[in-house]
Short mmCIF file of C-alpha atoms in Angstrom, two decimals:
data_model
loop_
_atom_site.label_atom_id
_atom_site.label_comp_id
_atom_site.label_asym_id
_atom_site.label_seq_id
_atom_site.Cartn_x
_atom_site.Cartn_y
_atom_site.Cartn_z
CA ASN A 1166 -11.52 -19.00 -11.48
CA ALA A 1167 -14.68 -16.88 -11.10
CA GLY A 1168 -13.76 -14.91 -7.93
CA VAL A 1169 -16.63 -12.61 -6.90
CA THR A 1170 -19.69 -12.67 -9.16
CA GLN A 1171 -22.42 -10.03 -8.99
CA THR A 1172 -25.79 -10.08 -10.70
CA PRO A 1173 -27.43 -8.22 -12.28
CA LYS A 1174 -24.89 -5.84 -13.86
CA PHE A 1175 -27.58 -3.24 -14.61
CA GLN A 1176 -31.03 -2.66 -13.13
CA VAL A 1177 -33.66 0.06 -13.37
CA LEU A 1178 -36.30 0.27 -10.65
CA LYS A 1179 -39.23 2.50 -9.89
CA THR A 1180 -39.47 4.21 -6.52
CA GLY A 1181 -40.96 1.84 -3.96
CA GLN A 1182 -40.02 -1.37 -5.73
CA SER A 1183 -37.88 -3.97 -3.99
CA MET A 1184 -35.09 -6.07 -5.40
CA THR A 1185 -32.12 -8.22 -4.46
CA LEU A 1186 -28.57 -7.83 -5.70
CA GLN A 1187 -26.83 -11.17 -5.75
CA CYS A 1188 -23.20 -11.81 -4.78
CA ALA A 1189 -21.36 -15.12 -4.82
CA GLN A 1190 -17.69 -15.96 -4.22
CA ASP A 1191 -15.86 -19.22 -4.82
CA MET A 1192 -12.72 -18.51 -2.77
CA ASN A 1193 -14.06 -19.82 0.55
CA HIS A 1194 -13.66 -16.37 2.10
CA GLU A 1195 -15.26 -15.88 5.49
CA TYR A 1196 -15.61 -12.12 5.10
CA MET A 1197 -18.00 -10.51 2.62
CA SER A 1198 -19.21 -6.93 2.29
CA TRP A 1199 -21.30 -4.54 0.22
CA TYR A 1200 -20.23 -1.03 -0.77
CA ARG A 1201 -21.90 1.66 -2.79
CA GLN A 1202 -19.96 4.06 -4.97
CA ASP A 1203 -21.27 7.50 -5.79
CA PRO A 1204 -19.47 10.16 -7.87
CA GLY A 1205 -16.91 12.08 -5.83
CA MET A 1206 -17.62 10.10 -2.66
CA GLY A 1207 -15.51 7.01 -3.01
CA LEU A 1208 -16.93 3.79 -1.60
CA ARG A 1209 -19.13 3.60 1.46
CA LEU A 1210 -19.65 0.40 3.44
CA ILE A 1211 -23.29 -0.73 3.65
CA HIS A 1212 -23.19 -4.10 5.45
CA TYR A 1213 -20.64 -6.79 6.06
CA SER A 1214 -20.47 -10.39 7.26
CA VAL A 1215 -17.68 -12.26 9.01
CA GLY A 1216 -19.18 -15.69 8.40
CA ALA A 1217 -22.38 -17.61 7.74
CA GLY A 1218 -25.16 -16.41 10.02
CA ILE A 1219 -23.27 -13.27 11.11
CA THR A 1220 -23.91 -9.80 9.66
CA ASP A 1221 -23.31 -6.26 10.84
CA GLN A 1222 -23.92 -2.69 9.72
CA GLY A 1223 -21.45 -0.45 7.96
CA GLU A 1224 -21.50 3.31 7.40
CA VAL A 1225 -24.76 3.58 5.41
CA PRO A 1226 -27.05 0.61 6.24
CA ASN A 1227 -30.46 2.30 6.14
CA GLY A 1228 -32.77 1.00 3.42
CA TYR A 1229 -30.78 -2.19 2.91
CA ASN A 1230 -31.03 -5.68 4.31
CA VAL A 1231 -28.58 -8.59 4.18
CA SER A 1232 -28.37 -12.21 5.24
CA ARG A 1233 -25.63 -14.82 5.05
CA SER A 1234 -26.97 -18.36 4.99
CA THR A 1235 -23.91 -19.85 3.25
CA THR A 1236 -20.22 -19.00 3.03
CA GLU A 1237 -20.55 -18.42 -0.73
CA ASP A 1238 -23.52 -16.05 -0.97
CA PHE A 1239 -24.24 -12.59 0.43
CA PRO A 1240 -27.34 -11.00 -1.15
CA LEU A 1241 -28.23 -7.33 -0.65
CA ARG A 1242 -31.93 -6.46 -0.50
CA LEU A 1243 -33.41 -3.07 -1.21
CA LEU A 1244 -36.69 -3.02 0.69
CA SER A 1245 -38.36 0.01 -0.92
CA ALA A 1246 -36.13 1.66 -3.50
CA ALA A 1247 -35.60 5.42 -3.41
CA PRO A 1248 -33.87 7.70 -5.96
CA SER A 1249 -31.11 8.28 -3.36
CA GLN A 1250 -30.18 4.62 -3.78
CA THR A 1251 -29.18 5.19 -7.40
CA SER A 1252 -25.54 4.09 -7.32
CA VAL A 1253 -23.02 1.46 -8.31
CA TYR A 1254 -22.93 -1.38 -5.82
CA PHE A 1255 -19.86 -3.50 -5.22
CA CYS A 1256 -19.60 -6.78 -3.38
CA ALA A 1257 -16.23 -7.74 -1.95
CA SER A 1258 -14.83 -10.71 -0.08
CA SER A 1259 -11.65 -11.39 1.86
CA TYR A 1260 -9.68 -13.95 3.75
CA ARG A 1261 -8.30 -12.93 7.10
CA GLY A 1262 -4.60 -12.06 6.88
CA THR A 1263 -1.94 -13.13 9.36
CA GLY A 1264 -2.18 -9.78 11.14
CA GLY A 1265 -5.97 -9.87 11.10
CA GLN A 1266 -6.23 -7.50 8.17
CA LEU A 1267 -8.57 -7.77 5.21
CA GLU A 1268 -7.51 -7.62 1.56
CA LEU A 1269 -10.64 -7.24 -0.51
CA PHE A 1270 -11.47 -8.97 -3.77
CA PHE A 1271 -14.19 -7.05 -5.64
CA GLY A 1272 -16.89 -8.00 -8.07
CA GLU A 1273 -17.43 -5.99 -11.24
CA GLY A 1274 -20.31 -3.98 -9.79
CA SER A 1275 -24.07 -3.64 -10.23
CA ARG A 1276 -25.31 -0.32 -11.60
CA LEU A 1277 -28.72 0.53 -10.15
CA THR A 1278 -30.97 3.38 -11.26
CA VAL A 1279 -34.09 4.25 -9.27
CA LEU A 1280 -36.60 6.44 -11.09
CA SER B 1480 -17.98 10.03 6.98
CA GLN B 1481 -14.93 9.27 4.87
CA GLN B 1482 -11.88 8.12 6.78
CA GLY B 1483 -9.34 8.69 4.04
CA GLU B 1484 -9.06 11.69 1.77
CA GLU B 1485 -6.85 11.53 -1.29
CA ASP B 1486 -4.93 14.41 -2.76
CA PRO B 1487 -4.92 15.46 -5.53
CA GLN B 1488 -8.39 14.60 -6.80
CA ALA B 1489 -7.01 14.36 -10.33
CA LEU B 1490 -3.52 14.06 -11.78
CA SER B 1491 -2.36 14.15 -15.40
CA ILE B 1492 1.20 13.17 -16.30
CA GLN B 1493 3.26 12.08 -19.29
CA GLU B 1494 4.21 8.45 -19.78
CA GLY B 1495 7.52 7.71 -18.09
CA GLU B 1496 7.02 10.29 -15.32
CA ASN B 1497 6.42 9.41 -11.69
CA ALA B 1498 2.99 9.82 -10.11
CA THR B 1499 2.54 10.61 -6.44
CA MET B 1500 -0.78 10.62 -4.65
CA ASN B 1501 -1.45 11.21 -0.99
CA CYS B 1502 -3.96 9.98 1.55
CA SER B 1503 -4.84 11.47 4.92
CA TYR B 1504 -6.96 9.78 7.55
CA LYS B 1505 -8.49 10.66 10.89
CA THR B 1506 -8.36 7.82 13.40
CA SER B 1507 -5.83 5.24 14.57
CA ILE B 1508 -5.39 2.45 12.08
CA ASN B 1509 -4.29 -1.17 11.97
CA ASN B 1510 -3.30 -0.98 8.32
CA LEU B 1511 -3.65 1.12 5.18
CA GLN B 1512 -4.20 -0.23 1.69
CA TRP B 1513 -4.22 1.10 -1.85
CA TYR B 1514 -6.58 -0.08 -4.57
CA ARG B 1515 -6.85 0.66 -8.28
CA GLN B 1516 -10.07 0.95 -10.26
CA ASN B 1517 -10.13 0.99 -14.03
CA SER B 1518 -13.10 2.75 -15.58
CA GLY B 1519 -16.30 0.73 -15.19
CA ARG B 1520 -14.58 -2.09 -13.32
CA GLY B 1521 -14.24 -3.35 -9.77
CA LEU B 1522 -11.37 -2.36 -7.49
CA VAL B 1523 -8.14 -4.32 -7.41
CA HIS B 1524 -5.91 -4.55 -4.35
CA LEU B 1525 -2.41 -3.14 -4.92
CA ILE B 1526 -0.52 -3.04 -1.64
CA LEU B 1527 -1.00 -3.10 2.12
CA ILE B 1528 1.14 -1.42 4.75
CA ARG B 1529 0.76 -2.16 8.44
CA SER B 1530 0.73 0.56 11.08
CA ASN B 1531 4.18 -0.47 12.36
CA GLU B 1532 5.73 -0.19 8.88
CA ARG B 1533 7.04 3.02 7.33
CA GLU B 1534 7.68 2.03 3.73
CA LYS B 1535 6.82 -0.80 1.40
CA HIS B 1536 7.65 -1.61 -2.21
CA SER B 1537 5.93 -3.75 -4.82
CA GLY B 1538 7.29 -3.57 -8.36
CA ARG B 1539 6.91 0.06 -9.51
CA LEU B 1540 4.85 0.94 -6.45
CA ARG B 1541 6.23 2.53 -3.31
CA VAL B 1542 4.02 3.27 -0.33
CA THR B 1543 4.97 5.27 2.73
CA LEU B 1544 3.07 5.65 5.98
CA ASP B 1545 3.49 8.36 8.60
CA THR B 1546 1.23 7.52 11.55
CA SER B 1547 2.22 10.69 13.42
CA LYS B 1548 0.80 12.77 10.57
CA LYS B 1549 -1.93 10.26 9.77
CA SER B 1550 -0.92 10.22 6.13
CA SER B 1551 0.28 7.89 3.40
CA SER B 1552 1.62 8.34 -0.11
CA LEU B 1553 1.60 6.09 -3.16
CA LEU B 1554 4.36 6.56 -5.72
CA ILE B 1555 4.12 4.95 -9.14
CA THR B 1556 7.46 5.13 -10.92
CA ALA B 1557 7.99 5.19 -14.69
CA SER B 1558 4.26 5.43 -15.35
CA ARG B 1559 2.62 3.77 -18.33
CA ALA B 1560 -0.62 4.52 -20.18
CA ALA B 1561 -2.03 1.34 -18.64
CA ASP B 1562 -1.67 2.94 -15.18
CA THR B 1563 -4.53 5.30 -16.09
CA ALA B 1564 -7.14 4.56 -13.42
CA SER B 1565 -8.56 5.82 -10.14
CA TYR B 1566 -6.58 5.05 -7.01
CA PHE B 1567 -8.14 4.71 -3.57
CA CYS B 1568 -6.67 4.42 -0.12
CA ALA B 1569 -8.52 2.34 2.44
CA THR B 1570 -7.94 2.13 6.17
CA GLY B 1571 -8.58 -0.63 8.65
CA ALA B 1572 -9.36 0.95 11.99
CA MET B 1573 -7.56 -0.17 15.13
CA ASP B 1574 -10.81 -0.91 16.92
CA SER B 1575 -12.64 -2.52 14.01
CA SER B 1576 -10.51 -4.05 11.29
CA TYR B 1577 -13.67 -5.56 9.77
CA LYS B 1578 -14.64 -2.14 8.49
CA LEU B 1579 -12.35 -1.11 5.64
CA ILE B 1580 -13.11 2.54 4.93
CA PHE B 1581 -12.27 4.09 1.58
CA GLY B 1582 -11.31 7.59 0.56
CA SER B 1583 -12.72 9.46 -2.41
CA GLY B 1584 -9.88 8.58 -4.77
CA THR B 1585 -7.37 10.16 -7.15
CA ARG B 1586 -8.02 9.98 -10.90
CA LEU B 1587 -4.73 9.42 -12.70
CA LEU B 1588 -4.36 10.04 -16.44
CA VAL B 1589 -1.10 8.95 -18.05
CA ARG B 1590 -0.71 10.52 -21.49
CA PRO B 1591 1.17 8.44 -24.10
#
């Protein structure tokens, strides 16, 4: 049972380059999200999706783009990488609980360094 | 801005002792959750408590919620070295339960 799979695990970019972090889940979850984790700041929500074709912004969306063409995949695009985007990125998915709440399943993270 | 703030930032205890960590938040919530993160790994969901609940248990975990004080606590009883990890609270807001907002975490070290 794969759960949430993120690729790549590590990436080094130069300022101005673009790239896509991949996220796939095999649990048929409608909800998917991207967080970034920086030292001492916990996790901050970048973008989320409540189903195929539907995306919305989180706390820190600037500089990132997402799309959701299938239930399984939710890629995160960095349009023009900046050193401030050096971070660990986590993808998470969830079913919708009986009370409407989310319970997130996380991938193992993608560590990105922008030089 | 962060919704939840954990206290303490770091905690070191001896194996067998109890560990208590606290979370405070700012706005009205639908639910509050606790997650664990082992070093270099993704987060794992531990327990969820709804806004109309005051206490919940799961194995060695006990969570309390005080909505009047906008605070929650996580108690781990009879701690083990394997409990060494970072622990995060996360809140689902009343007006947007699609946005689960995390605090900055408590780093727990359990010494053998």
